[in-house]
Amino acid sequence: MTPKSVTTDQIHPRLFGAISALPTPFRNGEVDLKSLAALVEWQIAEGINALVPCGTSGEAPTLSWHERIMVIRKTVAVSNGRVPVIPGTGTNSTESTVAFTAAARDFGADAALIVTPYYNKPTQAGIVRHFETIAAKVNIPVIVYNVPARTGVDLTPATIEQLAAIPSIVGFKDATGDLSRPMAFAQRFGNRFIWLSGHDATAFGFNTMGGSGTISVVSNVAPRLCVAVHDACRRGDPHAAREIHNRLRPLIAALELETNPVPVKHALHLMGKMSSDVRLPLVEAEPGTASAIRDALPVVLDTARAPQANARHL
């Protein structure tokens, strides 16, 4: 198969707005490709700006090589170029990350989301070498995923300075929830990088302070409203964006009660989109979490039925 050739200049203007971090549906212990395809179709129909399979929400660490490739291939095939597909290809092994990233490129991914190596807790120099090695071996645009709560390692400004020398790194997903970062980094690096939030609770603030979008969990459940928030931010209407974000807040809070993607899978199960099955060591939602999700869903879903063009008046 001939690798898809997507340049950083081509992908840069397409990475913005509400980007769904897709959960991987399971049924009877197996990956449920039919539910995945239906979820992708619905997300695109609702106006989502891009899709991220095989990330944290996709339970990537529990997927086999074959399953991970199946999920990437199905997402790319169903999307069929309508929105960018940015698979999570990062692991805590540089060699494995290179292999997953090359496979994602070969199967048509538009870019790769690569987390900083987890568990190993590399030094900042090790992180830089990790990304330099990937860039040297695989020609694909890369978004660096910084989530110290899960990896145990944070990126320093000095490290980001060094990563700026790698042309294939086009952006960062920042899941720290630190709202001082997007403005400071946007001022320092200008248009060199795309800055994407990875934290729904602070995404509104992030995107009014220099961010370009959000790789989101809640957008799996309410994609149209999440798109409306980001559209309002892009057109310079923070008041409309805040109103819609406030509508989403109870659901965002409910989806954060337990480890992602347990709550979002439960929400999608209630909506008839997929099974709530997760893989060990994750277990299904506790009764209190399930109740909070059930309480939060009706208001959000009723609002989401309103035409997107009128979302600014919610």
PDB file of C-alpha atoms in Angstrom:
ATOM      1  CA  MET A   1       0.000   0.000   0.000  1.00  0.00           C
ATOM      2  CA  THR A   2       1.294   3.454  -0.923  1.00  0.00           C
ATOM      3  CA  PRO A   3       1.471   5.744   2.114  1.00  0.00           C
ATOM      4  CA  LYS A   4      -0.880   8.717   2.027  1.00  0.00           C
ATOM      5  CA  SER A   5       1.093  11.905   1.522  1.00  0.00           C
ATOM      6  CA  VAL A   6      -0.214  14.691   3.753  1.00  0.00           C
ATOM      7  CA  THR A   7       2.054  17.656   4.296  1.00  0.00           C
ATOM      8  CA  THR A   8       2.133  19.811   7.390  1.00  0.00           C
ATOM      9  CA  ASP A   9       0.970  22.772   5.292  1.00  0.00           C
ATOM     10  CA  GLN A  10      -2.046  20.787   4.086  1.00  0.00           C
ATOM     11  CA  ILE A  11      -3.138  19.499   7.482  1.00  0.00           C
ATOM     12  CA  HIS A  12      -2.488  22.640   9.521  1.00  0.00           C
ATOM     13  CA  PRO A  13      -5.651  24.535   8.460  1.00  0.00           C
ATOM     14  CA  ARG A  14      -7.818  21.407   8.945  1.00  0.00           C
ATOM     15  CA  LEU A  15      -6.977  20.837  12.606  1.00  0.00           C
ATOM     16  CA  PHE A  16      -9.366  23.004  14.578  1.00  0.00           C
ATOM     17  CA  GLY A  17     -12.631  23.026  16.471  1.00  0.00           C
ATOM     18  CA  ALA A  18     -14.379  20.095  18.125  1.00  0.00           C
ATOM     19  CA  ILE A  19     -12.426  16.858  17.640  1.00  0.00           C
ATOM     20  CA  SER A  20     -13.879  13.687  19.127  1.00  0.00           C
ATOM     21  CA  ALA A  21     -11.616  11.261  20.987  1.00  0.00           C
ATOM     22  CA  LEU A  22     -13.537   8.145  19.982  1.00  0.00           C
ATOM     23  CA  PRO A  23     -14.186   5.293  22.408  1.00  0.00           C
ATOM     24  CA  THR A  24     -13.605   1.810  20.997  1.00  0.00           C
ATOM     25  CA  PRO A  25     -16.884  -0.138  21.102  1.00  0.00           C
ATOM     26  CA  PHE A  26     -16.702  -3.709  22.392  1.00  0.00           C
ATOM     27  CA  ARG A  27     -19.271  -6.479  22.213  1.00  0.00           C
ATOM     28  CA  ASN A  28     -18.720  -9.834  23.909  1.00  0.00           C
ATOM     29  CA  GLY A  29     -15.068  -8.934  24.404  1.00  0.00           C
ATOM     30  CA  GLU A  30     -14.403  -8.156  20.732  1.00  0.00           C
ATOM     31  CA  VAL A  31     -14.034  -4.838  18.922  1.00  0.00           C
ATOM     32  CA  ASP A  32     -17.444  -3.879  17.521  1.00  0.00           C
ATOM     33  CA  LEU A  33     -16.610  -2.389  14.108  1.00  0.00           C
ATOM     34  CA  LYS A  34     -20.266  -1.985  13.169  1.00  0.00           C
ATOM     35  CA  SER A  35     -20.938   0.311  16.145  1.00  0.00           C
ATOM     36  CA  LEU A  36     -17.684   2.163  15.466  1.00  0.00           C
ATOM     37  CA  ALA A  37     -18.710   2.833  11.853  1.00  0.00           C
ATOM     38  CA  ALA A  38     -22.140   4.062  12.947  1.00  0.00           C
ATOM     39  CA  LEU A  39     -20.571   6.348  15.559  1.00  0.00           C
ATOM     40  CA  VAL A  40     -18.195   7.835  12.976  1.00  0.00           C
ATOM     41  CA  GLU A  41     -21.060   8.451  10.534  1.00  0.00           C
ATOM     42  CA  TRP A  42     -23.155  10.130  13.225  1.00  0.00           C
ATOM     43  CA  GLN A  43     -20.281  12.292  14.403  1.00  0.00           C
ATOM     44  CA  ILE A  44     -19.611  13.539  10.874  1.00  0.00           C
ATOM     45  CA  ALA A  45     -23.311  14.137  10.231  1.00  0.00           C
ATOM     46  CA  GLU A  46     -23.439  16.236  13.429  1.00  0.00           C
ATOM     47  CA  GLY A  47     -20.642  18.454  12.098  1.00  0.00           C
ATOM     48  CA  ILE A  48     -17.614  17.272  14.092  1.00  0.00           C
ATOM     49  CA  ASN A  49     -14.328  18.712  12.818  1.00  0.00           C
ATOM     50  CA  ALA A  50     -12.032  15.678  13.177  1.00  0.00           C
ATOM     51  CA  LEU A  51     -11.768  12.242  14.783  1.00  0.00           C
ATOM     52  CA  VAL A  52      -9.186  10.604  17.058  1.00  0.00           C
ATOM     53  CA  PRO A  53      -9.394   6.811  17.302  1.00  0.00           C
ATOM     54  CA  CYS A  54      -7.113   4.748  19.558  1.00  0.00           C
ATOM     55  CA  GLY A  55      -6.379   7.450  22.090  1.00  0.00           C
ATOM     56  CA  THR A  56      -7.027   7.400  25.830  1.00  0.00           C
ATOM     57  CA  SER A  57     -10.777   7.290  25.189  1.00  0.00           C
ATOM     58  CA  GLY A  58     -10.201   4.378  22.807  1.00  0.00           C
ATOM     59  CA  GLU A  59      -8.581   2.212  25.509  1.00  0.00           C
ATOM     60  CA  ALA A  60      -5.557   1.890  23.223  1.00  0.00           C
ATOM     61  CA  PRO A  61      -3.291   0.199  25.816  1.00  0.00           C
ATOM     62  CA  THR A  62      -5.681  -2.782  25.916  1.00  0.00           C
ATOM     63  CA  LEU A  63      -5.968  -3.145  22.129  1.00  0.00           C
ATOM     64  CA  SER A  64      -3.845  -5.723  20.349  1.00  0.00           C
ATOM     65  CA  TRP A  65      -1.784  -4.703  17.322  1.00  0.00           C
ATOM     66  CA  HIS A  66      -4.437  -6.213  15.038  1.00  0.00           C
ATOM     67  CA  GLU A  67      -7.310  -4.498  16.846  1.00  0.00           C
ATOM     68  CA  ARG A  68      -5.608  -1.130  16.802  1.00  0.00           C
ATOM     69  CA  ILE A  69      -5.013  -1.399  13.057  1.00  0.00           C
ATOM     70  CA  MET A  70      -8.637  -2.515  12.500  1.00  0.00           C
ATOM     71  CA  VAL A  71      -9.966   0.511  14.371  1.00  0.00           C
ATOM     72  CA  ILE A  72      -7.711   2.937  12.474  1.00  0.00           C
ATOM     73  CA  ARG A  73      -8.557   1.407   9.095  1.00  0.00           C
ATOM     74  CA  LYS A  74     -12.302   1.434   9.774  1.00  0.00           C
ATOM     75  CA  THR A  75     -12.286   5.046  10.977  1.00  0.00           C
ATOM     76  CA  VAL A  76     -10.298   6.193   7.937  1.00  0.00           C
ATOM     77  CA  ALA A  77     -12.498   4.199   5.548  1.00  0.00           C
ATOM     78  CA  VAL A  78     -15.802   5.457   6.956  1.00  0.00           C
ATOM     79  CA  SER A  79     -14.571   9.046   7.185  1.00  0.00           C
ATOM     80  CA  ASN A  80     -13.394   8.807   3.560  1.00  0.00           C
ATOM     81  CA  GLY A  81     -11.657  12.177   3.660  1.00  0.00           C
ATOM     82  CA  ARG A  82     -14.657  14.104   4.972  1.00  0.00           C
ATOM     83  CA  VAL A  83     -12.847  15.029   8.202  1.00  0.00           C
ATOM     84  CA  PRO A  84      -9.247  14.459   9.316  1.00  0.00           C
ATOM     85  CA  VAL A  85      -8.503  11.228  11.167  1.00  0.00           C
ATOM     86  CA  ILE A  86      -5.734  11.506  13.769  1.00  0.00           C
ATOM     87  CA  PRO A  87      -5.109   8.128  15.430  1.00  0.00           C
ATOM     88  CA  GLY A  88      -3.368   7.811  18.743  1.00  0.00           C
ATOM     89  CA  THR A  89      -0.155   5.929  17.955  1.00  0.00           C
ATOM     90  CA  GLY A  90       1.925   6.675  21.040  1.00  0.00           C
ATOM     91  CA  THR A  91       3.252   4.082  23.469  1.00  0.00           C
ATOM     92  CA  ASN A  92       6.008   4.064  26.090  1.00  0.00           C
ATOM     93  CA  SER A  93       8.313   2.357  23.592  1.00  0.00           C
ATOM     94  CA  THR A  94       9.866   4.450  20.844  1.00  0.00           C
ATOM     95  CA  GLU A  95      10.206   1.399  18.600  1.00  0.00           C
ATOM     96  CA  SER A  96       6.532   0.445  19.017  1.00  0.00           C
ATOM     97  CA  THR A  97       5.430   4.028  18.501  1.00  0.00           C
ATOM     98  CA  VAL A  98       7.335   4.168  15.221  1.00  0.00           C
ATOM     99  CA  ALA A  99       5.615   0.955  14.087  1.00  0.00           C
ATOM    100  CA  PHE A 100       2.101   2.106  15.011  1.00  0.00           C
ATOM    101  CA  THR A 101       2.690   5.537  13.460  1.00  0.00           C
ATOM    102  CA  ALA A 102       3.970   4.061  10.210  1.00  0.00           C
ATOM    103  CA  ALA A 103       0.967   1.713  10.039  1.00  0.00           C
ATOM    104  CA  ALA A 104      -1.445   4.602  10.647  1.00  0.00           C
ATOM    105  CA  ARG A 105       0.215   6.576   7.843  1.00  0.00           C
ATOM    106  CA  ASP A 106       0.046   3.606   5.489  1.00  0.00           C
ATOM    107  CA  PHE A 107      -3.675   3.122   6.156  1.00  0.00           C
ATOM    108  CA  GLY A 108      -4.514   6.728   5.359  1.00  0.00           C
ATOM    109  CA  ALA A 109      -4.362   8.690   8.616  1.00  0.00           C
ATOM    110  CA  ASP A 110      -4.013  12.445   8.188  1.00  0.00           C
ATOM    111  CA  ALA A 111      -1.818  12.930  11.276  1.00  0.00           C
ATOM    112  CA  ALA A 112      -0.789  11.054  14.420  1.00  0.00           C
ATOM    113  CA  LEU A 113      -1.483  11.925  18.058  1.00  0.00           C
ATOM    114  CA  ILE A 114       1.561  10.797  20.043  1.00  0.00           C
ATOM    115  CA  VAL A 115       1.572  10.873  23.821  1.00  0.00           C
ATOM    116  CA  THR A 116       4.749  11.533  25.756  1.00  0.00           C
ATOM    117  CA  PRO A 117       6.085   8.148  26.956  1.00  0.00           C
ATOM    118  CA  TYR A 118       4.257   7.005  30.081  1.00  0.00           C
ATOM    119  CA  TYR A 119       5.432   4.892  33.032  1.00  0.00           C
ATOM    120  CA  ASN A 120       9.116   5.086  32.009  1.00  0.00           C
ATOM    121  CA  LYS A 121       9.195   8.764  33.153  1.00  0.00           C
ATOM    122  CA  PRO A 122      11.934   9.818  30.701  1.00  0.00           C
ATOM    123  CA  THR A 123      13.912  13.000  31.162  1.00  0.00           C
ATOM    124  CA  GLN A 124      13.130  15.978  28.956  1.00  0.00           C
ATOM    125  CA  ALA A 125      16.111  14.982  26.809  1.00  0.00           C
ATOM    126  CA  GLY A 126      14.621  11.513  26.412  1.00  0.00           C
ATOM    127  CA  ILE A 127      11.289  12.986  25.316  1.00  0.00           C
ATOM    128  CA  VAL A 128      13.025  15.088  22.668  1.00  0.00           C
ATOM    129  CA  ARG A 129      14.969  12.077  21.386  1.00  0.00           C
ATOM    130  CA  HIS A 130      11.749  10.053  21.296  1.00  0.00           C
ATOM    131  CA  PHE A 131      10.042  12.542  18.972  1.00  0.00           C
ATOM    132  CA  GLU A 132      13.161  13.146  16.905  1.00  0.00           C
ATOM    133  CA  THR A 133      13.424   9.415  16.233  1.00  0.00           C
ATOM    134  CA  ILE A 134       9.768   9.101  15.240  1.00  0.00           C
ATOM    135  CA  ALA A 135      10.028  12.096  12.897  1.00  0.00           C
ATOM    136  CA  ALA A 136      13.159  10.687  11.277  1.00  0.00           C
ATOM    137  CA  LYS A 137      11.503   7.329  10.575  1.00  0.00           C
ATOM    138  CA  VAL A 138       7.889   8.234   9.706  1.00  0.00           C
ATOM    139  CA  ASN A 139       6.767  11.056   7.445  1.00  0.00           C
ATOM    140  CA  ILE A 140       3.441  12.154   8.943  1.00  0.00           C
ATOM    141  CA  PRO A 141       2.251  15.305  10.752  1.00  0.00           C
ATOM    142  CA  VAL A 142       2.362  14.825  14.528  1.00  0.00           C
ATOM    143  CA  ILE A 143       0.394  16.289  17.416  1.00  0.00           C
ATOM    144  CA  VAL A 144       2.220  15.844  20.717  1.00  0.00           C
ATOM    145  CA  TYR A 145      -0.085  14.805  23.559  1.00  0.00           C
ATOM    146  CA  ASN A 146       0.874  16.192  26.972  1.00  0.00           C
ATOM    147  CA  VAL A 147      -1.127  14.575  29.799  1.00  0.00           C
ATOM    148  CA  PRO A 148       1.089  14.467  32.910  1.00  0.00           C
ATOM    149  CA  ALA A 149      -1.732  13.111  35.109  1.00  0.00           C
ATOM    150  CA  ARG A 150      -1.497   9.854  33.146  1.00  0.00           C
ATOM    151  CA  THR A 151       2.143   9.818  32.022  1.00  0.00           C
ATOM    152  CA  GLY A 152       3.915  11.178  35.092  1.00  0.00           C
ATOM    153  CA  VAL A 153       5.901  13.582  32.865  1.00  0.00           C
ATOM    154  CA  ASP A 154       5.175  17.195  31.898  1.00  0.00           C
ATOM    155  CA  LEU A 155       6.619  19.112  28.966  1.00  0.00           C
ATOM    156  CA  THR A 156       8.679  22.152  29.926  1.00  0.00           C
ATOM    157  CA  PRO A 157       8.756  25.320  27.790  1.00  0.00           C
ATOM    158  CA  ALA A 158      12.424  24.570  27.025  1.00  0.00           C
ATOM    159  CA  THR A 159      11.443  21.139  25.669  1.00  0.00           C
ATOM    160  CA  ILE A 160       8.727  22.656  23.494  1.00  0.00           C
ATOM    161  CA  GLU A 161      11.393  25.025  22.144  1.00  0.00           C
ATOM    162  CA  GLN A 162      13.439  22.007  21.108  1.00  0.00           C
ATOM    163  CA  LEU A 163      10.434  20.212  19.619  1.00  0.00           C
ATOM    164  CA  ALA A 164       9.757  23.301  17.507  1.00  0.00           C
ATOM    165  CA  ALA A 165      12.831  22.338  15.483  1.00  0.00           C
ATOM    166  CA  ILE A 166      11.054  19.173  14.258  1.00  0.00           C
ATOM    167  CA  PRO A 167       9.060  20.260  11.175  1.00  0.00           C
ATOM    168  CA  SER A 168       6.562  17.382  11.298  1.00  0.00           C
ATOM    169  CA  ILE A 169       5.299  18.381  14.767  1.00  0.00           C
ATOM    170  CA  VAL A 170       2.333  20.589  13.928  1.00  0.00           C
ATOM    171  CA  GLY A 171       0.682  20.956  17.305  1.00  0.00           C
ATOM    172  CA  PHE A 172       0.073  19.988  20.916  1.00  0.00           C
ATOM    173  CA  LYS A 173      -2.839  18.525  22.822  1.00  0.00           C
ATOM    174  CA  ASP A 174      -2.608  19.967  26.337  1.00  0.00           C
ATOM    175  CA  ALA A 175      -4.601  18.063  28.955  1.00  0.00           C
ATOM    176  CA  THR A 176      -3.119  19.817  31.986  1.00  0.00           C
ATOM    177  CA  GLY A 177      -6.093  22.127  32.516  1.00  0.00           C
ATOM    178  CA  ASP A 178      -3.601  24.986  33.072  1.00  0.00           C
ATOM    179  CA  LEU A 179      -5.157  28.013  31.369  1.00  0.00           C
ATOM    180  CA  SER A 180      -1.960  30.040  31.613  1.00  0.00           C
ATOM    181  CA  ARG A 181      -0.420  27.867  28.895  1.00  0.00           C
ATOM    182  CA  PRO A 182      -2.359  28.547  25.691  1.00  0.00           C
ATOM    183  CA  MET A 183      -1.906  32.304  25.799  1.00  0.00           C
ATOM    184  CA  ALA A 184       1.755  32.095  26.813  1.00  0.00           C
ATOM    185  CA  PHE A 185       2.567  29.501  24.160  1.00  0.00           C
ATOM    186  CA  ALA A 186       0.571  31.313  21.465  1.00  0.00           C
ATOM    187  CA  GLN A 187       2.483  34.491  22.247  1.00  0.00           C
ATOM    188  CA  ARG A 188       5.825  32.697  22.237  1.00  0.00           C
ATOM    189  CA  PHE A 189       5.385  30.501  19.153  1.00  0.00           C
ATOM    190  CA  GLY A 190       2.833  32.456  17.129  1.00  0.00           C
ATOM    191  CA  ASN A 191       1.404  30.318  14.341  1.00  0.00           C
ATOM    192  CA  ARG A 192       4.115  27.652  14.552  1.00  0.00           C
ATOM    193  CA  PHE A 193       1.848  25.217  16.421  1.00  0.00           C
ATOM    194  CA  ILE A 194      -1.818  24.319  16.697  1.00  0.00           C
ATOM    195  CA  TRP A 195      -2.849  24.339  20.374  1.00  0.00           C
ATOM    196  CA  LEU A 196      -5.626  21.899  21.257  1.00  0.00           C
ATOM    197  CA  SER A 197      -7.201  21.447  24.672  1.00  0.00           C
ATOM    198  CA  GLY A 198      -7.506  17.931  26.041  1.00  0.00           C
ATOM    199  CA  HIS A 199      -9.645  18.911  29.032  1.00  0.00           C
ATOM    200  CA  ASP A 200     -13.355  19.534  28.459  1.00  0.00           C
ATOM    201  CA  ALA A 201     -13.951  21.387  31.733  1.00  0.00           C
ATOM    202  CA  THR A 202     -11.497  24.161  30.788  1.00  0.00           C
ATOM    203  CA  ALA A 203     -11.846  23.966  26.990  1.00  0.00           C
ATOM    204  CA  PHE A 204     -13.933  27.131  26.745  1.00  0.00           C
ATOM    205  CA  GLY A 205     -11.261  29.157  28.541  1.00  0.00           C
ATOM    206  CA  PHE A 206      -8.464  27.472  26.603  1.00  0.00           C
ATOM    207  CA  ASN A 207     -10.046  28.364  23.276  1.00  0.00           C
ATOM    208  CA  THR A 208     -10.630  31.999  24.173  1.00  0.00           C
ATOM    209  CA  MET A 209      -6.987  32.359  25.230  1.00  0.00           C
ATOM    210  CA  GLY A 210      -5.114  31.186  22.158  1.00  0.00           C
ATOM    211  CA  GLY A 211      -6.351  27.639  21.569  1.00  0.00           C
ATOM    212  CA  SER A 212      -7.562  26.338  18.216  1.00  0.00           C
ATOM    213  CA  GLY A 213      -9.829  23.514  19.366  1.00  0.00           C
ATOM    214  CA  THR A 214     -10.367  20.582  21.692  1.00  0.00           C
ATOM    215  CA  ILE A 215      -9.748  16.855  21.455  1.00  0.00           C
ATOM    216  CA  SER A 216     -12.863  16.133  23.427  1.00  0.00           C
ATOM    217  CA  VAL A 217     -14.668  13.391  25.318  1.00  0.00           C
ATOM    218  CA  VAL A 218     -18.030  15.145  25.703  1.00  0.00           C
ATOM    219  CA  SER A 219     -18.228  15.747  21.935  1.00  0.00           C
ATOM    220  CA  ASN A 220     -18.852  12.006  21.551  1.00  0.00           C
ATOM    221  CA  VAL A 221     -22.195  12.583  23.266  1.00  0.00           C
ATOM    222  CA  ALA A 222     -23.064  16.131  22.160  1.00  0.00           C
ATOM    223  CA  PRO A 223     -21.045  16.791  18.997  1.00  0.00           C
ATOM    224  CA  ARG A 224     -23.309  19.501  17.618  1.00  0.00           C
ATOM    225  CA  LEU A 225     -23.143  21.591  20.779  1.00  0.00           C
ATOM    226  CA  CYS A 226     -19.373  21.180  21.024  1.00  0.00           C
ATOM    227  CA  VAL A 227     -18.997  22.324  17.420  1.00  0.00           C
ATOM    228  CA  ALA A 228     -21.199  25.328  18.227  1.00  0.00           C
ATOM    229  CA  VAL A 229     -18.958  26.296  21.163  1.00  0.00           C
ATOM    230  CA  HIS A 230     -15.875  26.238  18.973  1.00  0.00           C
ATOM    231  CA  ASP A 231     -17.562  28.008  16.068  1.00  0.00           C
ATOM    232  CA  ALA A 232     -18.522  30.816  18.449  1.00  0.00           C
ATOM    233  CA  CYS A 233     -14.945  31.060  19.710  1.00  0.00           C
ATOM    234  CA  ARG A 234     -13.608  31.192  16.156  1.00  0.00           C
ATOM    235  CA  ARG A 235     -15.933  34.007  15.146  1.00  0.00           C
ATOM    236  CA  GLY A 236     -15.017  35.995  18.261  1.00  0.00           C
ATOM    237  CA  ASP A 237     -18.273  35.545  20.181  1.00  0.00           C
ATOM    238  CA  PRO A 238     -17.216  34.368  23.653  1.00  0.00           C
ATOM    239  CA  HIS A 239     -20.606  35.168  25.187  1.00  0.00           C
ATOM    240  CA  ALA A 240     -22.384  32.677  22.911  1.00  0.00           C
ATOM    241  CA  ALA A 241     -19.628  30.128  23.483  1.00  0.00           C
ATOM    242  CA  ARG A 242     -19.952  30.518  27.263  1.00  0.00           C
ATOM    243  CA  GLU A 243     -23.720  30.007  27.175  1.00  0.00           C
ATOM    244  CA  ILE A 244     -23.394  26.754  25.245  1.00  0.00           C
ATOM    245  CA  HIS A 245     -20.480  25.585  27.397  1.00  0.00           C
ATOM    246  CA  ASN A 246     -22.547  26.223  30.519  1.00  0.00           C
ATOM    247  CA  ARG A 247     -25.254  23.978  29.069  1.00  0.00           C
ATOM    248  CA  LEU A 248     -22.647  21.237  28.681  1.00  0.00           C
ATOM    249  CA  ARG A 249     -21.081  21.611  32.129  1.00  0.00           C
ATOM    250  CA  PRO A 250     -23.269  19.130  34.066  1.00  0.00           C
ATOM    251  CA  LEU A 251     -22.578  16.453  31.479  1.00  0.00           C
ATOM    252  CA  ILE A 252     -18.857  17.247  31.441  1.00  0.00           C
ATOM    253  CA  ALA A 253     -18.814  16.928  35.241  1.00  0.00           C
ATOM    254  CA  ALA A 254     -20.645  13.599  35.091  1.00  0.00           C
ATOM    255  CA  LEU A 255     -18.215  12.249  32.503  1.00  0.00           C
ATOM    256  CA  GLU A 256     -15.314  13.098  34.828  1.00  0.00           C
ATOM    257  CA  LEU A 257     -16.657  11.162  37.829  1.00  0.00           C
ATOM    258  CA  GLU A 258     -14.703   8.050  36.852  1.00  0.00           C
ATOM    259  CA  THR A 259     -11.775   7.160  34.635  1.00  0.00           C
ATOM    260  CA  ASN A 260     -12.318   7.939  30.959  1.00  0.00           C
ATOM    261  CA  PRO A 261     -13.838   6.258  28.918  1.00  0.00           C
ATOM    262  CA  VAL A 262     -16.042   4.452  31.459  1.00  0.00           C
ATOM    263  CA  PRO A 263     -18.599   7.293  31.818  1.00  0.00           C
ATOM    264  CA  VAL A 264     -18.727   8.282  28.128  1.00  0.00           C
ATOM    265  CA  LYS A 265     -19.314   4.684  27.120  1.00  0.00           C
ATOM    266  CA  HIS A 266     -22.175   4.522  29.590  1.00  0.00           C
ATOM    267  CA  ALA A 267     -23.637   7.723  28.125  1.00  0.00           C
ATOM    268  CA  LEU A 268     -23.370   6.381  24.584  1.00  0.00           C
ATOM    269  CA  HIS A 269     -24.960   3.138  25.742  1.00  0.00           C
ATOM    270  CA  LEU A 270     -27.946   5.088  27.102  1.00  0.00           C
ATOM    271  CA  MET A 271     -28.177   6.795  23.698  1.00  0.00           C
ATOM    272  CA  GLY A 272     -28.167   3.434  21.904  1.00  0.00           C
ATOM    273  CA  LYS A 273     -24.827   4.060  20.207  1.00  0.00           C
ATOM    274  CA  MET A 274     -22.756   1.210  21.650  1.00  0.00           C
ATOM    275  CA  SER A 275     -22.361  -1.238  24.501  1.00  0.00           C
ATOM    276  CA  SER A 276     -21.036   0.133  27.773  1.00  0.00           C
ATOM    277  CA  ASP A 277     -18.432  -2.674  27.850  1.00  0.00           C
ATOM    278  CA  VAL A 278     -14.898  -1.722  28.845  1.00  0.00           C
ATOM    279  CA  ARG A 279     -11.806  -3.880  29.231  1.00  0.00           C
ATOM    280  CA  LEU A 280     -10.118  -4.744  32.481  1.00  0.00           C
ATOM    281  CA  PRO A 281      -8.630  -3.217  34.484  1.00  0.00           C
ATOM    282  CA  LEU A 282     -11.483  -0.753  33.803  1.00  0.00           C
ATOM    283  CA  VAL A 283     -14.949  -1.750  34.985  1.00  0.00           C
ATOM    284  CA  GLU A 284     -18.381  -0.366  34.147  1.00  0.00           C
ATOM    285  CA  ALA A 285     -19.749   2.786  35.765  1.00  0.00           C
ATOM    286  CA  GLU A 286     -20.725   2.839  39.424  1.00  0.00           C
ATOM    287  CA  PRO A 287     -24.430   3.466  40.192  1.00  0.00           C
ATOM    288  CA  GLY A 288     -23.804   7.057  41.307  1.00  0.00           C
ATOM    289  CA  THR A 289     -21.955   7.862  38.091  1.00  0.00           C
ATOM    290  CA  ALA A 290     -24.646   6.212  35.981  1.00  0.00           C
ATOM    291  CA  SER A 291     -27.314   8.259  37.779  1.00  0.00           C
ATOM    292  CA  ALA A 292     -25.439  11.545  37.240  1.00  0.00           C
ATOM    293  CA  ILE A 293     -25.057  10.795  33.535  1.00  0.00           C
ATOM    294  CA  ARG A 294     -28.725   9.882  33.220  1.00  0.00           C
ATOM    295  CA  ASP A 295     -29.698  13.162  34.886  1.00  0.00           C
ATOM    296  CA  ALA A 296     -27.399  15.266  32.690  1.00  0.00           C
ATOM    297  CA  LEU A 297     -28.243  13.748  29.324  1.00  0.00           C
ATOM    298  CA  PRO A 298     -31.828  14.948  28.703  1.00  0.00           C
ATOM    299  CA  VAL A 299     -31.113  18.685  28.864  1.00  0.00           C
ATOM    300  CA  VAL A 300     -28.063  18.382  26.625  1.00  0.00           C
ATOM    301  CA  LEU A 301     -29.758  16.139  24.088  1.00  0.00           C
ATOM    302  CA  ASP A 302     -32.901  18.288  23.950  1.00  0.00           C
ATOM    303  CA  THR A 303     -30.735  21.334  23.346  1.00  0.00           C
ATOM    304  CA  ALA A 304     -28.682  19.502  20.723  1.00  0.00           C
ATOM    305  CA  ARG A 305     -31.803  18.973  18.639  1.00  0.00           C
ATOM    306  CA  ALA A 306     -31.977  22.713  18.009  1.00  0.00           C
ATOM    307  CA  PRO A 307     -30.496  23.747  14.654  1.00  0.00           C
ATOM    308  CA  GLN A 308     -26.794  24.423  14.930  1.00  0.00           C
ATOM    309  CA  ALA A 309     -27.247  27.823  13.311  1.00  0.00           C
ATOM    310  CA  ASN A 310     -29.339  28.877  16.309  1.00  0.00           C
ATOM    311  CA  ALA A 311     -26.963  27.462  18.921  1.00  0.00           C
ATOM    312  CA  ARG A 312     -25.624  30.928  19.784  1.00  0.00           C
ATOM    313  CA  HIS A 313     -29.077  31.822  21.174  1.00  0.00           C
ATOM    314  CA  LEU A 314     -29.239  28.908  23.661  1.00  0.00           C
TER     315      LEU A 314
END
